[in-house]
PDB file of C-alpha atoms and ligand atoms in Angstrom:
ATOM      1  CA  UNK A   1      84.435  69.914 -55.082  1.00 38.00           C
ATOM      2  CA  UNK A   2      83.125  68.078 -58.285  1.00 37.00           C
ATOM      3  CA  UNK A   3      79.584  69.903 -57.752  1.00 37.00           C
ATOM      4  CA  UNK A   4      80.845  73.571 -57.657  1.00 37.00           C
ATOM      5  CA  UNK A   5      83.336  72.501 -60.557  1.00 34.00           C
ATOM      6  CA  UNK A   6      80.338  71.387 -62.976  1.00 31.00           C
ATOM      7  CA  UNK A   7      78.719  74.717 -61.674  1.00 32.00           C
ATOM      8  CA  UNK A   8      80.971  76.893 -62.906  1.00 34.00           C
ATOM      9  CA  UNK A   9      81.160  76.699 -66.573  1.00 31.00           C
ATOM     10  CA  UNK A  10      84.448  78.095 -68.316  1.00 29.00           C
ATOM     11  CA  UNK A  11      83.917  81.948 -69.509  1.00 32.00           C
ATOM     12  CA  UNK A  12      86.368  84.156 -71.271  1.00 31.00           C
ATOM     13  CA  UNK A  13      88.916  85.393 -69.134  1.00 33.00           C
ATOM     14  CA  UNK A  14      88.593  89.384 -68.581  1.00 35.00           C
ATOM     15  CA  UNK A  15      85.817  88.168 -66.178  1.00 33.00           C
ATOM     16  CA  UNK A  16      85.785  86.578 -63.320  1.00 39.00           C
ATOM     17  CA  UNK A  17      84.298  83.177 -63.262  1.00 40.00           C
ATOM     18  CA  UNK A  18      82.746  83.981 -59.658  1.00 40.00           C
ATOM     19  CA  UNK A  19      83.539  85.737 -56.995  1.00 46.00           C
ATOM     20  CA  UNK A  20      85.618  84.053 -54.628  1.00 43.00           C
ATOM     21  CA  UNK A  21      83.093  85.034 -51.374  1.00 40.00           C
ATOM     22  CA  UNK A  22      80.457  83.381 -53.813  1.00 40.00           C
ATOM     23  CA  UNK A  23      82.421  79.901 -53.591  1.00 36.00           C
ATOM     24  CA  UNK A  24      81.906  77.534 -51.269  1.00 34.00           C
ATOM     25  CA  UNK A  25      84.618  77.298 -48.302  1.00 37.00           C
ATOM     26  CA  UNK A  26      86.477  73.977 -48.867  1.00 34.00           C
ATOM     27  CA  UNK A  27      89.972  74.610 -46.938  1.00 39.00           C
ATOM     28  CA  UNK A  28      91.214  71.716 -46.311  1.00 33.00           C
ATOM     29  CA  UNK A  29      91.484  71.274 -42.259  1.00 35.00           C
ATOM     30  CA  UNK A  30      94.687  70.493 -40.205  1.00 31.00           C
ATOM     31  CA  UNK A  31      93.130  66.960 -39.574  1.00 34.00           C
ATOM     32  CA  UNK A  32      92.346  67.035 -42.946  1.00 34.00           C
ATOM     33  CA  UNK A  33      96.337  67.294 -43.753  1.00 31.00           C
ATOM     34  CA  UNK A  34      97.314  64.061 -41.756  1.00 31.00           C
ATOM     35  CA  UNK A  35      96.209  62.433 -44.811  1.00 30.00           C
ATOM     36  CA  UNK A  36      98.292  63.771 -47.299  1.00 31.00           C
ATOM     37  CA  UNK A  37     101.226  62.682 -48.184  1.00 31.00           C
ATOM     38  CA  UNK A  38     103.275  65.892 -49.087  1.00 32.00           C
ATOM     39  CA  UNK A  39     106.747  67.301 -49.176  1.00 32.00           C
ATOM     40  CA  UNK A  40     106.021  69.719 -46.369  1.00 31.00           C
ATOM     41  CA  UNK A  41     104.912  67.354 -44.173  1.00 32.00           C
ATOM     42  CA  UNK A  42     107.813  66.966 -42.349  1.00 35.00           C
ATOM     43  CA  UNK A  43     109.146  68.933 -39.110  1.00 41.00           C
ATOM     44  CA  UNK A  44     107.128  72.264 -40.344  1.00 45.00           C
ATOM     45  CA  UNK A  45     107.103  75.719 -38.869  1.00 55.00           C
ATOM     46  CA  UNK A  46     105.004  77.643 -37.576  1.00 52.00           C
ATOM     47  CA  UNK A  47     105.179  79.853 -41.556  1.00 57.00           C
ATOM     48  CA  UNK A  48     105.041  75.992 -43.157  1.00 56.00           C
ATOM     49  CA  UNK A  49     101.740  75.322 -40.798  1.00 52.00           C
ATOM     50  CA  UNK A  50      99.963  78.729 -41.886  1.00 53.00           C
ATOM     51  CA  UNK A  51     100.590  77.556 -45.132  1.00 55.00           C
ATOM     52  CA  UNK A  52      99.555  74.142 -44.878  1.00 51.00           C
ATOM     53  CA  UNK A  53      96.399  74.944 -43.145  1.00 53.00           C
ATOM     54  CA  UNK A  54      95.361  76.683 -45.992  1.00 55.00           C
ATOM     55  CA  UNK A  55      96.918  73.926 -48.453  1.00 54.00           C
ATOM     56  CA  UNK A  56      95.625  74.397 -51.923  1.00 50.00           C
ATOM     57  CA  UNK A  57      94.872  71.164 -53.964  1.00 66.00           C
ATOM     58  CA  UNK A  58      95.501  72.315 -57.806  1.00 75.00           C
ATOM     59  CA  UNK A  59      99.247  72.453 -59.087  1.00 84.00           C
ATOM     60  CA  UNK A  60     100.335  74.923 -61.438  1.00 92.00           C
ATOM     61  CA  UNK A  61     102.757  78.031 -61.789  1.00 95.00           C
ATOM     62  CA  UNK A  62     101.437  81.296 -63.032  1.00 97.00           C
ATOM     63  CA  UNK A  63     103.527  84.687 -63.294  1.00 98.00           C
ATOM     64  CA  UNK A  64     101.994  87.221 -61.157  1.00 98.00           C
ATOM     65  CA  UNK A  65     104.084  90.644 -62.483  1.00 98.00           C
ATOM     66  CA  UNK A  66     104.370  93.453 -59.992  1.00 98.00           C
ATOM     67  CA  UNK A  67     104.971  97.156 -61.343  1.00 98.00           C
ATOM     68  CA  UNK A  68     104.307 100.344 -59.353  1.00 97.00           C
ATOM     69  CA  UNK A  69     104.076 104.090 -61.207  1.00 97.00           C
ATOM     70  CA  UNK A  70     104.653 105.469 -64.800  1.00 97.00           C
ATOM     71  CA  UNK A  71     105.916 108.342 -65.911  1.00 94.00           C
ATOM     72  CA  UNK A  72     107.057 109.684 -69.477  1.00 90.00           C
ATOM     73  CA  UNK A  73     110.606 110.391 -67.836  1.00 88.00           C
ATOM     74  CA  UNK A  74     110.817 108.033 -65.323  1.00 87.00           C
ATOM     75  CA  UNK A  75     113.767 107.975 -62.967  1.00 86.00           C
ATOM     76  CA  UNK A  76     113.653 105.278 -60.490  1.00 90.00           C
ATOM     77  CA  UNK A  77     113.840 101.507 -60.950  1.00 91.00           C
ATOM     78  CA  UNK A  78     109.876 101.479 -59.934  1.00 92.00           C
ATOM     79  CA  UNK A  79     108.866 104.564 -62.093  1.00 95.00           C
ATOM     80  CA  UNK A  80     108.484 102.697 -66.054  1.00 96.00           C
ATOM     81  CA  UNK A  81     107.351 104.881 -68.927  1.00 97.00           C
ATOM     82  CA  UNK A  82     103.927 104.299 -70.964  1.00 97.00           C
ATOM     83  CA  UNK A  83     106.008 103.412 -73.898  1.00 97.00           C
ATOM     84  CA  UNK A  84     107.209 100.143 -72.019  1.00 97.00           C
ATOM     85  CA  UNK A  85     104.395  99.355 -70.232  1.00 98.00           C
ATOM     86  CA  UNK A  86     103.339  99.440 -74.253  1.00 98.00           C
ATOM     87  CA  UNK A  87     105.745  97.357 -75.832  1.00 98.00           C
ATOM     88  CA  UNK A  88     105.212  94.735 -72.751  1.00 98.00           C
ATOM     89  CA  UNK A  89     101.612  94.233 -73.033  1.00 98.00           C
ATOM     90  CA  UNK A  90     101.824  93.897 -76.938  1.00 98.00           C
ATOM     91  CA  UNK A  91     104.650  91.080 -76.246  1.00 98.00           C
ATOM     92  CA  UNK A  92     102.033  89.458 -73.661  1.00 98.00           C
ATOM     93  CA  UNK A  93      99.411  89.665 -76.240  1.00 98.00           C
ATOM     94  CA  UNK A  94     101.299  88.411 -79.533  1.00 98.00           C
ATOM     95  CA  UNK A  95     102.884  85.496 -77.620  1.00 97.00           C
ATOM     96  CA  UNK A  96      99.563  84.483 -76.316  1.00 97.00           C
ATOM     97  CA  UNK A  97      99.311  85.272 -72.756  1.00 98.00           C
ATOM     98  CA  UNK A  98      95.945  85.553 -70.938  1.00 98.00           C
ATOM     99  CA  UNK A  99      95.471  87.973 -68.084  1.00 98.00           C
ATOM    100  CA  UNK A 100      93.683  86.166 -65.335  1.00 97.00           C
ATOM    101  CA  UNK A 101      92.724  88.110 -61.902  1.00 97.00           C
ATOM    102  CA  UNK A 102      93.363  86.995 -58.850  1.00 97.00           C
ATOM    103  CA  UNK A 103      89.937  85.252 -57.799  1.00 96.00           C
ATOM    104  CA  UNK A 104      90.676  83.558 -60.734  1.00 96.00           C
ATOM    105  CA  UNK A 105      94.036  82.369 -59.471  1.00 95.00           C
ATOM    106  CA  UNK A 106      91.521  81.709 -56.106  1.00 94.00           C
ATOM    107  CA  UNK A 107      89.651  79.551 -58.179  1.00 92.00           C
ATOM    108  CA  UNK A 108      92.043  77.549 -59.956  1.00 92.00           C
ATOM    109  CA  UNK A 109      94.081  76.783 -56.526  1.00 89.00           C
ATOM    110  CA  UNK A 110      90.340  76.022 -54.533  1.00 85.00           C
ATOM    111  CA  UNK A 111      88.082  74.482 -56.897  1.00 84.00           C
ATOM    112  CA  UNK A 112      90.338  73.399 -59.704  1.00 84.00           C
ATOM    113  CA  UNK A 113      88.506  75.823 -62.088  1.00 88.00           C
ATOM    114  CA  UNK A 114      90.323  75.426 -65.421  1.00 90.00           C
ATOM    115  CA  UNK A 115      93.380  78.595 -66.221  1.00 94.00           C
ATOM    116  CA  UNK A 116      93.764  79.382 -70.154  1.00 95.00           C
ATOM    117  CA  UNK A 117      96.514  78.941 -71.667  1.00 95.00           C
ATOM    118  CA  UNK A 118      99.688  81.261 -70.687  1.00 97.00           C
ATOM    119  CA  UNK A 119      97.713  82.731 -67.791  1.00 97.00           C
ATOM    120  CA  UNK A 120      99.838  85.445 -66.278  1.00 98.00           C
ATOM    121  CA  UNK A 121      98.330  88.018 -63.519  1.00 98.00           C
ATOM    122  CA  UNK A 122      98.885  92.036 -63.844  1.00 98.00           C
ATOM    123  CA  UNK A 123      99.714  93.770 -60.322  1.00 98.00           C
ATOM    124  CA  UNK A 124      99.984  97.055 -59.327  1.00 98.00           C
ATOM    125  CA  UNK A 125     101.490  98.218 -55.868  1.00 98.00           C
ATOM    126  CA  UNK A 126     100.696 101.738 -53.990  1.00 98.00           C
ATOM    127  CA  UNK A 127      98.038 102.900 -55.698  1.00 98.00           C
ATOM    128  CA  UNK A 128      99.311 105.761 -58.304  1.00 98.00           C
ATOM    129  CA  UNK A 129      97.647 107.720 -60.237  1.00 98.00           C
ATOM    130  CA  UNK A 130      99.337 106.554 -63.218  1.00 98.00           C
ATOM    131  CA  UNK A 131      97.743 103.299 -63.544  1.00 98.00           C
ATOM    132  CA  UNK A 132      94.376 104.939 -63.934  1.00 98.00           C
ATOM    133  CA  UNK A 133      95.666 108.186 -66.471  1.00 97.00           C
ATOM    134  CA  UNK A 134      98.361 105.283 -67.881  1.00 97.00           C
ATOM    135  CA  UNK A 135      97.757 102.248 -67.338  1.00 97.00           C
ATOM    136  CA  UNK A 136      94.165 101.678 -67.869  1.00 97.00           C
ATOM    137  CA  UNK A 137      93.830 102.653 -71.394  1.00 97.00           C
ATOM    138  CA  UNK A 138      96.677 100.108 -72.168  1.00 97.00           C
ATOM    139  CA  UNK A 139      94.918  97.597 -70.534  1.00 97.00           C
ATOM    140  CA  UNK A 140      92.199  98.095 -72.068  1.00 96.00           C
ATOM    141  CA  UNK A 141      93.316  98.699 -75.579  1.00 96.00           C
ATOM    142  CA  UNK A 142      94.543  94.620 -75.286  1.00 97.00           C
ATOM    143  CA  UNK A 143      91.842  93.507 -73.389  1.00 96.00           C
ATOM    144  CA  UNK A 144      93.661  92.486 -70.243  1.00 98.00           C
ATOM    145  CA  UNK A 145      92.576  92.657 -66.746  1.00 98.00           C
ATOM    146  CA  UNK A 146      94.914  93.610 -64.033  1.00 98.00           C
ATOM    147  CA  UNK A 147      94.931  94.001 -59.667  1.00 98.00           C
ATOM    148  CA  UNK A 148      95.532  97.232 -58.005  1.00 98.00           C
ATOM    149  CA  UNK A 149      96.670  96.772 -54.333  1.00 98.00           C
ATOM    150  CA  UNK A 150      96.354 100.189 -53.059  1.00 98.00           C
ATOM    151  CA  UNK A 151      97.486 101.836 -49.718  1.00 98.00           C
ATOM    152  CA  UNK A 152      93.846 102.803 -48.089  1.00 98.00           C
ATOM    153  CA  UNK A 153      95.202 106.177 -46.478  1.00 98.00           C
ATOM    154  CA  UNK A 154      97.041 107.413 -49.861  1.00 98.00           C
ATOM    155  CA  UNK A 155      93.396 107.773 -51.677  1.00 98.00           C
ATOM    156  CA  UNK A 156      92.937 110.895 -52.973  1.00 98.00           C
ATOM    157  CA  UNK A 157      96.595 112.193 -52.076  1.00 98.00           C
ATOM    158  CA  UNK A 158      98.214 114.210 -54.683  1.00 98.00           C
ATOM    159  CA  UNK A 159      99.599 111.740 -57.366  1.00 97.00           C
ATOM    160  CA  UNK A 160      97.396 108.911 -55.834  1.00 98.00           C
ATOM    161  CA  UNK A 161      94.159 107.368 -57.046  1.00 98.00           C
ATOM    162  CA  UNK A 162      90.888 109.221 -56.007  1.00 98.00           C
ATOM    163  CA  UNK A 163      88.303 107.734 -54.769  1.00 98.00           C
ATOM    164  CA  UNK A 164      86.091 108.089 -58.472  1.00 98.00           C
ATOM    165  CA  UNK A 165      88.964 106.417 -60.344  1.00 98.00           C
ATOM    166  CA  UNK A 166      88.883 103.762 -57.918  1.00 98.00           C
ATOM    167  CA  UNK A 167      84.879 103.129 -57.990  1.00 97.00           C
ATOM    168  CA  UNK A 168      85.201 103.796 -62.084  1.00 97.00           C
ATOM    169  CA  UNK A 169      88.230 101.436 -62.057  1.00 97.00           C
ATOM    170  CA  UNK A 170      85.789  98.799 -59.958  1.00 96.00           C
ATOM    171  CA  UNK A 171      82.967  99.396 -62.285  1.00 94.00           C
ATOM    172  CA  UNK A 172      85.038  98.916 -65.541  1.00 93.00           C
ATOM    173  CA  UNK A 173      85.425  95.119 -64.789  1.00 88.00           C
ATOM    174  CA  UNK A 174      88.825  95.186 -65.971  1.00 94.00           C
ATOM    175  CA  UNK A 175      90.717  96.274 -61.986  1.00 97.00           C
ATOM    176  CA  UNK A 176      90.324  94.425 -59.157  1.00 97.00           C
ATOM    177  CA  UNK A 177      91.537  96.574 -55.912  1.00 98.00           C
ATOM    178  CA  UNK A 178      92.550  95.049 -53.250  1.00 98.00           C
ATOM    179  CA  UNK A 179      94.850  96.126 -49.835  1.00 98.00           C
ATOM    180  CA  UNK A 180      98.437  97.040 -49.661  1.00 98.00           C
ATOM    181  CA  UNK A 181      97.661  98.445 -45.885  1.00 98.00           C
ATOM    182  CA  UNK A 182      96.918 101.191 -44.574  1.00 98.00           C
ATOM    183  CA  UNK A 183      99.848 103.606 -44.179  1.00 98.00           C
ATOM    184  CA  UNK A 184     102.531 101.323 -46.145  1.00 97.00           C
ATOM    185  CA  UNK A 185     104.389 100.230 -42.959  1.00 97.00           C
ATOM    186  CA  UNK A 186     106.558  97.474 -42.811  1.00 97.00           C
ATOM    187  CA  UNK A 187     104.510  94.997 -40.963  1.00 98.00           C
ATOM    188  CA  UNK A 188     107.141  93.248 -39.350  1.00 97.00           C
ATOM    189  CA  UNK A 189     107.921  96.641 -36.894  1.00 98.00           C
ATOM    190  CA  UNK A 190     104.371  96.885 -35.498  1.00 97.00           C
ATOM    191  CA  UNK A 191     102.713  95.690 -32.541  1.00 97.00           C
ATOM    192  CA  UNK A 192      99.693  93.889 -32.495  1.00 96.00           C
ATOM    193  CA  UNK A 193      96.936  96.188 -32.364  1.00 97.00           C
ATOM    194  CA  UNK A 194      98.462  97.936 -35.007  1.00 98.00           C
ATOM    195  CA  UNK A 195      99.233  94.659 -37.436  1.00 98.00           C
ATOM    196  CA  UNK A 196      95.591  93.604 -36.857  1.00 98.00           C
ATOM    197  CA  UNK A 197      94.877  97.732 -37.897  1.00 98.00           C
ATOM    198  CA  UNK A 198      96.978  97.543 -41.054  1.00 98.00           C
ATOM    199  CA  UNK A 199      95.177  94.714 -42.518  1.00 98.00           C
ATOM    200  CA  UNK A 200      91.624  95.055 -41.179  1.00 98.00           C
ATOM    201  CA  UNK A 201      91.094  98.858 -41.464  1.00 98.00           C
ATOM    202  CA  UNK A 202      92.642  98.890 -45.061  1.00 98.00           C
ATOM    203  CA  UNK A 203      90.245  95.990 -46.225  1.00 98.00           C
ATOM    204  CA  UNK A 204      87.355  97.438 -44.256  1.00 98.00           C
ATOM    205  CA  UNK A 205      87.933 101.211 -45.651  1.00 98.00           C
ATOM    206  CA  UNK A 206      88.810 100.036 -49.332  1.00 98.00           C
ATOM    207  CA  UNK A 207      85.535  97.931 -49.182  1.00 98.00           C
ATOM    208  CA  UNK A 208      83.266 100.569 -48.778  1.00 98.00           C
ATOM    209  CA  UNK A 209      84.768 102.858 -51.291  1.00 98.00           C
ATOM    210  CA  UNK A 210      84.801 100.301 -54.166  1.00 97.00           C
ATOM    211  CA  UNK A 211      81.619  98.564 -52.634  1.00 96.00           C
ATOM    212  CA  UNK A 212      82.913  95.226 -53.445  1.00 95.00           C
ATOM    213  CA  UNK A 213      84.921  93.124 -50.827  1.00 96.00           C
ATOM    214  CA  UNK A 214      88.607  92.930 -50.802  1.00 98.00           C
ATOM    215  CA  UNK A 215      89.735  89.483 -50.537  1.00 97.00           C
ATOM    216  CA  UNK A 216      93.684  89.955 -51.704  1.00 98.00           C
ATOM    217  CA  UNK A 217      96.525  91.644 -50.321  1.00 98.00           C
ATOM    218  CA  UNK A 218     100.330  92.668 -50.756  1.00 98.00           C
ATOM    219  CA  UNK A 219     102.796  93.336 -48.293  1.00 98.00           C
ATOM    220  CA  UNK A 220     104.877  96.247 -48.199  1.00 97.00           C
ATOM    221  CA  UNK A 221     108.073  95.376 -49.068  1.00 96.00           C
ATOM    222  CA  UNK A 222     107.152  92.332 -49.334  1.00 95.00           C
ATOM    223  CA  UNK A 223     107.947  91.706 -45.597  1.00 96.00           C
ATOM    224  CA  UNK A 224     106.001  89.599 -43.274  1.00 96.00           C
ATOM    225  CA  UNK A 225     106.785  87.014 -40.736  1.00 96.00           C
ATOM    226  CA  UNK A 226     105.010  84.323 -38.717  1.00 95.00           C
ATOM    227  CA  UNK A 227     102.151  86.884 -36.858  1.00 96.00           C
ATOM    228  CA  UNK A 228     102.378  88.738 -39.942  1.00 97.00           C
ATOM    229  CA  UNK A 229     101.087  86.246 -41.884  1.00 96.00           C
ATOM    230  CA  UNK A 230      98.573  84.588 -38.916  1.00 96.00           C
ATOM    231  CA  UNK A 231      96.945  87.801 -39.039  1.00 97.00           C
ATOM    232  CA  UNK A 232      96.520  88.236 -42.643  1.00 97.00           C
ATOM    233  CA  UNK A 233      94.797  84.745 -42.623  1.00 95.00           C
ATOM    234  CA  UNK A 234      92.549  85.856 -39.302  1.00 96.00           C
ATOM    235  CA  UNK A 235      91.773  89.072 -41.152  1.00 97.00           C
ATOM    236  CA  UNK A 236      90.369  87.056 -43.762  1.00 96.00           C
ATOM    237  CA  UNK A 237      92.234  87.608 -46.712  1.00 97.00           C
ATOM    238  CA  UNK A 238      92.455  84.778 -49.173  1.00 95.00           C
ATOM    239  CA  UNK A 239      95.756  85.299 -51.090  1.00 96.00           C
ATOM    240  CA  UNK A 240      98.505  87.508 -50.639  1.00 98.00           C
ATOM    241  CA  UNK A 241     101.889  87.940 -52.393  1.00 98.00           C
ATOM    242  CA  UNK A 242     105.109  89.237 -51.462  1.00 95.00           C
ATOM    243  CA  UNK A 243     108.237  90.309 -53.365  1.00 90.00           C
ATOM    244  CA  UNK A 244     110.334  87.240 -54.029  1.00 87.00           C
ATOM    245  CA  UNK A 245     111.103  86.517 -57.421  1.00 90.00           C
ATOM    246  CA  UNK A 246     109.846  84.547 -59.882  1.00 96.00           C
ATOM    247  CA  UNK A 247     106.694  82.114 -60.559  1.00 97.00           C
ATOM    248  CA  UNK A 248     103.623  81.666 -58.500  1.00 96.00           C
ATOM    249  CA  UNK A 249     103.626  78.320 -57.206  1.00 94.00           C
ATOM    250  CA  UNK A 250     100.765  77.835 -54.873  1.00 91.00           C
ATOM    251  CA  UNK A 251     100.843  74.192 -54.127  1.00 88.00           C
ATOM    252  CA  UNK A 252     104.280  74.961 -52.489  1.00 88.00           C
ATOM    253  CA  UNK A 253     104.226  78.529 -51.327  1.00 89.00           C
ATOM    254  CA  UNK A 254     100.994  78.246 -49.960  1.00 89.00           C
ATOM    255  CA  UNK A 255      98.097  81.377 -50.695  1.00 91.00           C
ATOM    256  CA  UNK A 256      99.601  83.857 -48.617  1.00 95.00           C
ATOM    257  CA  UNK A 257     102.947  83.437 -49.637  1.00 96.00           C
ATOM    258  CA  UNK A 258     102.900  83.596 -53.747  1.00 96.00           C
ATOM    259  CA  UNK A 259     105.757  84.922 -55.322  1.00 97.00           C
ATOM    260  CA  UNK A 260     106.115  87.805 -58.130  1.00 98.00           C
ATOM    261  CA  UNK A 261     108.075  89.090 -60.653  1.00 97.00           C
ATOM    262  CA  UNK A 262     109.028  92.931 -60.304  1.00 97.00           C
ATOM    263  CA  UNK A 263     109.632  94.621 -63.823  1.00 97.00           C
ATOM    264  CA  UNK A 264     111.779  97.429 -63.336  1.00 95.00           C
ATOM    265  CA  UNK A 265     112.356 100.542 -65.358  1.00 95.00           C
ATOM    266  CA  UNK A 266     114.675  99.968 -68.901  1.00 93.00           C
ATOM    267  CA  UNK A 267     114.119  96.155 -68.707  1.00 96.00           C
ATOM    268  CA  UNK A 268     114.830  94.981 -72.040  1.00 97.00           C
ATOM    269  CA  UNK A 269     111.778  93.682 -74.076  1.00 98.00           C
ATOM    270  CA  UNK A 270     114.339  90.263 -74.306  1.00 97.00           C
ATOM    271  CA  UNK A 271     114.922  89.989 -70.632  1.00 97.00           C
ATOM    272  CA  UNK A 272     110.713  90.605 -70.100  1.00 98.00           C
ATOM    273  CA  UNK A 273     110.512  88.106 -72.562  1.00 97.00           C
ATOM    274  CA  UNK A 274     113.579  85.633 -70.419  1.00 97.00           C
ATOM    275  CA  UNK A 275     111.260  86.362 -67.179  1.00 97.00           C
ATOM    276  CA  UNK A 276     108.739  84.656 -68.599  1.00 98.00           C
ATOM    277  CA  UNK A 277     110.592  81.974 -69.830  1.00 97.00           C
ATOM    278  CA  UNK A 278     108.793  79.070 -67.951  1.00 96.00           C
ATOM    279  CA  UNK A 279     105.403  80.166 -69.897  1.00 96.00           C
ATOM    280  CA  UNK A 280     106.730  79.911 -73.158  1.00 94.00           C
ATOM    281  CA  UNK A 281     109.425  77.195 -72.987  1.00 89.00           C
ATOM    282  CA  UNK A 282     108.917  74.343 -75.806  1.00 67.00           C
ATOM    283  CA  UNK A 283     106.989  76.598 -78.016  1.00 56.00           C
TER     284      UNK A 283
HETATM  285 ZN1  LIG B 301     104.276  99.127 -51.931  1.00 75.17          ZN
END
């Protein structure tokens, strides 16, 4: 671990350090874990020995916000309008947040590679349109980087991303996109062959679109359970998130497991700003 850290020299944040295929695979083993003296180590199951298979070493907490479409009239909790999407990403930026993406995060909880300060992780869920037309000149206009988890059979559906904004989104350096299934199905309902579908198809399909390989995913409504989460491993991913709220912990969630925080339509710049809390607190 000490000779990939002095390998990868610290680099300014909007790009990632490496990609995470490009790293060396250092998962610590189950054997591996009989060593460790750890909280979870007692009585686990079957969810607390997924995770601890895949037991990252570093310990931090990082927000990892989740937001969905954007419209100039929005009317549903996951519909927000440019002008606070706006106003949030100028609070991020005058209070000193750093947009990391995730195979940064991937990094940091792997090979200890060093987070900045306030790191905090941009999500997108479904795939709209919006984020590209929206979105993306926001992003840009701050200089943050963000993660698009987009459902592989809504490309190129009316109000969805096309396949071009997806490659341009790729080749801007400033997206990653990575799987939120196939067909948006609630993972939990299927049967096997169509679980291992979901999660293989969508990573295999996205892949060749963006020509870059998808190593992340979200579940749809954030609901997975014990093959749920077997599979996502066995697929290959290397992180996922789900729904719960609040701060990224990935020493004790584990990498498939990491938590967000959903910002809803009319959240008050104060509240954003009380979400965040944790990042800010003593300064
Ligand atoms: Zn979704």
């Amino acid at each position: 671990m000490i000779f990939v850290f002095t390998l990868i020299a610290y680099t300014p944040l909007e790009s990632p350090v490496v990609k995470a295929t490009e790293v060396p695979d250092i998962k610590v083993s189950l054997d591996d874990l009989d060593h460790i003296n750890h909280p979870h180590m007692q009585t686990p199951s079957v969810i607390e020995q997924i995770q601890r298979h895949s037991l990252p070493w570093a310990d931090f907490y990082i927000p990892i916000l989740e937001m969905h479409d954007f419209n100039s009239n929005p009317k549903t909790p996951y519909t927000m309008s440019p002008a606070q999407l706006s106003e949030e990403m100028a609070f991020l930026k005058s209070h000193g947040f750093h947009t990391v993406s995730l195979d940064h995060v991937y990094n940091a909880i792997h090979h200890n590679l060093p987070l900045p300060s306030r790191p905090i992780v941009l999500t997108f869920d479904d795939g709209y349109e919006s984020n590209f037309i929206i979105a993306a000149p926001i992003l840009k206009k701050y200089g943050f980087c963000a993660t698009e988890f987009m459902v592989s059979s809504f490309v190129n559906k009316p109000g969805f991303l096309t396949e071009a904004q997806l490659k341009n989104m790729t080749r801007s350096h400033i997206w990653e996109i990575e799987s939120h299934t196939v067909s948006h199905s609630d993972l939990t309902k299927l049967k096997k062959d169509e679980l291992w579908n979901e999660l293989s198809r969508s990573k295999d399909d996205l892949a060749s679109i963006v020509q870059s390989p998808i190593h992340y995913f979200s579940y749809p409504y954030g609901a997975y359970n014990e093959p749920v989460l077997r599979d996502v491993e066995r697929t290959g991913y290397l992180l996922a998130v789900r729904t719960n709220q609040g701060y990224a912990h990935p020493m004790t969630d584990g990498p498939f497991l990491l938590n967000r925080i959903a910002i809803h339509q009319g959240l008050s710049i104060a509240d954003y700003a009380k979400l965040l809390s944790r990042s800010t607190a003593g300064n």
